[in-house]
Short mmCIF file of C-alpha atoms in Angstrom, two decimals:
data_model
loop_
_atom_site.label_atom_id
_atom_site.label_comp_id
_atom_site.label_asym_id
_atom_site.label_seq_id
_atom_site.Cartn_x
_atom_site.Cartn_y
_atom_site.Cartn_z
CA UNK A 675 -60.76 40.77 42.65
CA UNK A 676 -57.31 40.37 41.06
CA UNK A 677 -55.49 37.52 41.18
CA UNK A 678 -51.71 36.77 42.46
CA UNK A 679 -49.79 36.83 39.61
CA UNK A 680 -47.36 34.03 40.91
CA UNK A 681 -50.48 31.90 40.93
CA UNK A 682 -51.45 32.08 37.31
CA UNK A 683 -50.03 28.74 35.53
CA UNK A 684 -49.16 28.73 31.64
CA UNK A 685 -51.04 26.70 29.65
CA UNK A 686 -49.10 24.24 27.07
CA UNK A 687 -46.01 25.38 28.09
CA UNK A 688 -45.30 21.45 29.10
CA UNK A 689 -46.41 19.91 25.89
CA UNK A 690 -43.71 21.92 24.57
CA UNK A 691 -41.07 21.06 26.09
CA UNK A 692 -41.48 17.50 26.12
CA UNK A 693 -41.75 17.19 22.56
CA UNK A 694 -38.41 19.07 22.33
CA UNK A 695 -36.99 16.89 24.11
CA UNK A 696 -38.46 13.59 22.48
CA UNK A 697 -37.68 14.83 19.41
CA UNK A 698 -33.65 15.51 20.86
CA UNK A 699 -33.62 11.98 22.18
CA UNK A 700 -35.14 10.42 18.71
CA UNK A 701 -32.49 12.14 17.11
CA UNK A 702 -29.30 11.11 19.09
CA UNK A 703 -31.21 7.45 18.63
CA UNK A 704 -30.86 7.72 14.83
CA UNK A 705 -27.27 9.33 14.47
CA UNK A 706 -25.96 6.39 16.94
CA UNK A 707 -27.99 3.84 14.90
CA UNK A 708 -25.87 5.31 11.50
CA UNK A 709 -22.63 5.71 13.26
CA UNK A 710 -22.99 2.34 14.75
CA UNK A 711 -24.21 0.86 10.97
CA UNK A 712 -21.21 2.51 9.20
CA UNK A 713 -18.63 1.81 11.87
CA UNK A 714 -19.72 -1.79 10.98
CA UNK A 715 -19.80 -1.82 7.58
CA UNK A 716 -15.91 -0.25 7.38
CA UNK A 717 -14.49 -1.48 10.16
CA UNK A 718 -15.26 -5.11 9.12
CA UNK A 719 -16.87 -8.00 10.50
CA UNK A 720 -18.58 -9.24 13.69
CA UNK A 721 -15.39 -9.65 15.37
CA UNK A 722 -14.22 -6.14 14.92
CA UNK A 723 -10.88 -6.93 12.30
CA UNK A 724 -10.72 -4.89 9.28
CA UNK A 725 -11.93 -7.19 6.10
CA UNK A 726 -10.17 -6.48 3.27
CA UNK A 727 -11.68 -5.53 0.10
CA UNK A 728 -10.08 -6.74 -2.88
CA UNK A 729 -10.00 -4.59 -5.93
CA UNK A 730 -10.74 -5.41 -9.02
CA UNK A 731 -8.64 -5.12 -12.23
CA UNK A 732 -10.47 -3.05 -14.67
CA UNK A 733 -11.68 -4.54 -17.79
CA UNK A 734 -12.34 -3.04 -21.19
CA UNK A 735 -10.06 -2.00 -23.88
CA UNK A 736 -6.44 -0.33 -23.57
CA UNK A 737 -6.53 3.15 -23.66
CA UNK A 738 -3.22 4.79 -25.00
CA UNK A 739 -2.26 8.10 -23.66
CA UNK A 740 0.53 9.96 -25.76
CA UNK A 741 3.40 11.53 -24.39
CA UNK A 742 5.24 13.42 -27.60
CA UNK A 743 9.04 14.16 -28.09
CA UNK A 744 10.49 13.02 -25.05
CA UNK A 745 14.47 13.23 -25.71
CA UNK A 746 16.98 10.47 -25.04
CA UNK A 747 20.89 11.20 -25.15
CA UNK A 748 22.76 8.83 -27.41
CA UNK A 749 26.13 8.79 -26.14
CA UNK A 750 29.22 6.75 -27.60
CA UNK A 751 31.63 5.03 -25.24
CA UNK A 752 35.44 5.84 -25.58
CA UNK A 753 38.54 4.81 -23.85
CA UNK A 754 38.68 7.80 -21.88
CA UNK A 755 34.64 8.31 -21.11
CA UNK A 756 31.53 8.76 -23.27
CA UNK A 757 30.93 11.49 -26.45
CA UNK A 758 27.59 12.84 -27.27
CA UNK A 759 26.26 11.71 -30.26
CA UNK A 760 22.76 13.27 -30.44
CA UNK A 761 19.77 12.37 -29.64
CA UNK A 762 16.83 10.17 -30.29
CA UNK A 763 12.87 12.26 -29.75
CA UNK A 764 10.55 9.77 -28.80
CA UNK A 765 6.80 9.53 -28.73
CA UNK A 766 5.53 7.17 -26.38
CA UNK A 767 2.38 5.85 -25.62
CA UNK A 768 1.09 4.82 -21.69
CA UNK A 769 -1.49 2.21 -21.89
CA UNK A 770 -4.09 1.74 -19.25
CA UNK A 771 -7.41 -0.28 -18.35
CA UNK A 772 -10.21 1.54 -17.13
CA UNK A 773 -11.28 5.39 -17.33
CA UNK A 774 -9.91 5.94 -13.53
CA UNK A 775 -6.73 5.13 -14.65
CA UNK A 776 -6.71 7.34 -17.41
CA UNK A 777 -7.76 10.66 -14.87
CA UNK A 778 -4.58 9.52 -12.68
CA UNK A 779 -2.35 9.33 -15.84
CA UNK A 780 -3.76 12.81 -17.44
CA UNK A 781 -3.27 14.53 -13.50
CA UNK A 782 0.09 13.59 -13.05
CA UNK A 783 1.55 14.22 -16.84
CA UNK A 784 3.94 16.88 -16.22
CA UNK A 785 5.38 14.15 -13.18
CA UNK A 786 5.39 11.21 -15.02
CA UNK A 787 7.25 13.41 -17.91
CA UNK A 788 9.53 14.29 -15.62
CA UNK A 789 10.07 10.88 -14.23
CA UNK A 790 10.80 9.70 -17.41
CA UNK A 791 13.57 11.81 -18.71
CA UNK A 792 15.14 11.22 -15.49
CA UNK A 793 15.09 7.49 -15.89
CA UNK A 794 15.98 7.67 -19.63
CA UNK A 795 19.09 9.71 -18.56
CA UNK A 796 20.33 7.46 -15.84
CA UNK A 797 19.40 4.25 -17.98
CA UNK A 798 21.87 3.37 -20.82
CA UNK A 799 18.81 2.36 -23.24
CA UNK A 800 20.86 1.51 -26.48
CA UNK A 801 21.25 -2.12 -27.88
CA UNK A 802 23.70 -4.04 -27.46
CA UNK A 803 25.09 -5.38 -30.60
CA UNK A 804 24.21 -1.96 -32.02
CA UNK A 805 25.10 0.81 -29.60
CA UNK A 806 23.13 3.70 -32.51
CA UNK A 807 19.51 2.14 -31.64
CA UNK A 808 17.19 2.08 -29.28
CA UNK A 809 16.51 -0.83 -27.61
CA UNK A 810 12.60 -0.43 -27.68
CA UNK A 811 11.51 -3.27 -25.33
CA UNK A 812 14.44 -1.88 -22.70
CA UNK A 813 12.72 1.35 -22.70
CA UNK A 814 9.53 0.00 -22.19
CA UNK A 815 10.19 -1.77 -18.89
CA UNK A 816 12.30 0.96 -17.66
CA UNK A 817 9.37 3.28 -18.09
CA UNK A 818 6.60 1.02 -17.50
CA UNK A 819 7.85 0.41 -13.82
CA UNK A 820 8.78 4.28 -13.33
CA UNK A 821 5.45 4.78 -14.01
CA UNK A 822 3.87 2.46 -11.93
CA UNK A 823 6.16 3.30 -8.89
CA UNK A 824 4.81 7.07 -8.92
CA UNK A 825 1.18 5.89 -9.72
CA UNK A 826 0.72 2.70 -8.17
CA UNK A 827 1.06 -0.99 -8.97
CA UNK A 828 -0.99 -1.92 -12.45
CA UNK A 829 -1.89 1.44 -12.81
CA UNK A 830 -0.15 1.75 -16.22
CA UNK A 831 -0.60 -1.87 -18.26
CA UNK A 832 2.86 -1.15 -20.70
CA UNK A 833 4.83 2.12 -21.62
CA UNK A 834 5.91 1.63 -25.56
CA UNK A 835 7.18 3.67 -28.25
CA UNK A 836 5.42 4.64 -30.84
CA UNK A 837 8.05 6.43 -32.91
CA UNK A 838 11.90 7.35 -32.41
CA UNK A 839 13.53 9.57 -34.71
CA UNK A 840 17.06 10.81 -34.31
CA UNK A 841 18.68 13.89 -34.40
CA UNK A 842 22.30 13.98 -34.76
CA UNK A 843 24.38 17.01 -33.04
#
């Protein structure tokens, strides 16, 4: 005799499906549990604010990083303006802590070049009892705290010269 076909049942087609779907709850159970766990561990503490994590000043030796013949316009003051004299080529050396800040220095070069002749130009960065030389410790503020406004604050530890030499016109 032959059987109704809508009669037959499947066999294991239940196990199946439950396990699929165990194994879809277990899984939304985990990824919550790490959400949850990271969420924490950002966001802060128990009571939800933000705790701040304070950074710490890297330690180790100085680590100069050259910058080579950077010009800077000597110009003498006259009653009716200013006369170019020359100029003075300076190579300069950026010194930071720390091999991350080394990576930021060497990626923004060509900017912190740039950033530099523009303050040297705008900055009269001659002595004052001798208006010929370069007043080194000027220049190495002035480009010390260029530096560290593009990079960051205590990024870059001091900006000084290594060696001037002057060109006249």
């Amino acid at each position: 005799m032959a059987q109704d076909p809508s009669s037959i049942e499947t066999e294991g087609g239940g196990s199946g499906k439950v396990l699929l779907v165990l194994g879809l709850l277990g899984g939304l159970a985990v990824g919550g549990g790490l959400g949850y766990y990271y969420s924490k561990s950002a966001g802060g503490g128990e009571d939800g604010t933000k705790t701040e994590q304070v950074k710490k000043a890297p330690k180790g030796p100085l680590i100069d990083i050259d910058f080579e013949r950077i010009a800077v316009p000597i110009y003498a003051k006259t009653e009716n303006g200013q006369r170019f004299l020359g100029n003075y080529f300076v190579d300069l050396a950026v010194q930071v802590r720390g091999d991350d800040h080394q990576i930021a220095v060497r990626r923004a070069e060509t900017q912190l070049q740039h950033a530099f002749v523009s303050a040297i130009s705008r900055t009269d960065l001659m002595r004052e009892d001798s208006p010929l030389e370069l007043d080194v410790d000027k220049i190495g503020t002035t480009l010390t705290a260029k530096a560290n406004e593009i990079l960051g604050k205590g990024v870059v530890e001091a900006v000084r010269v290594k060696n001037a030499m002057r060109l006249n016109r």
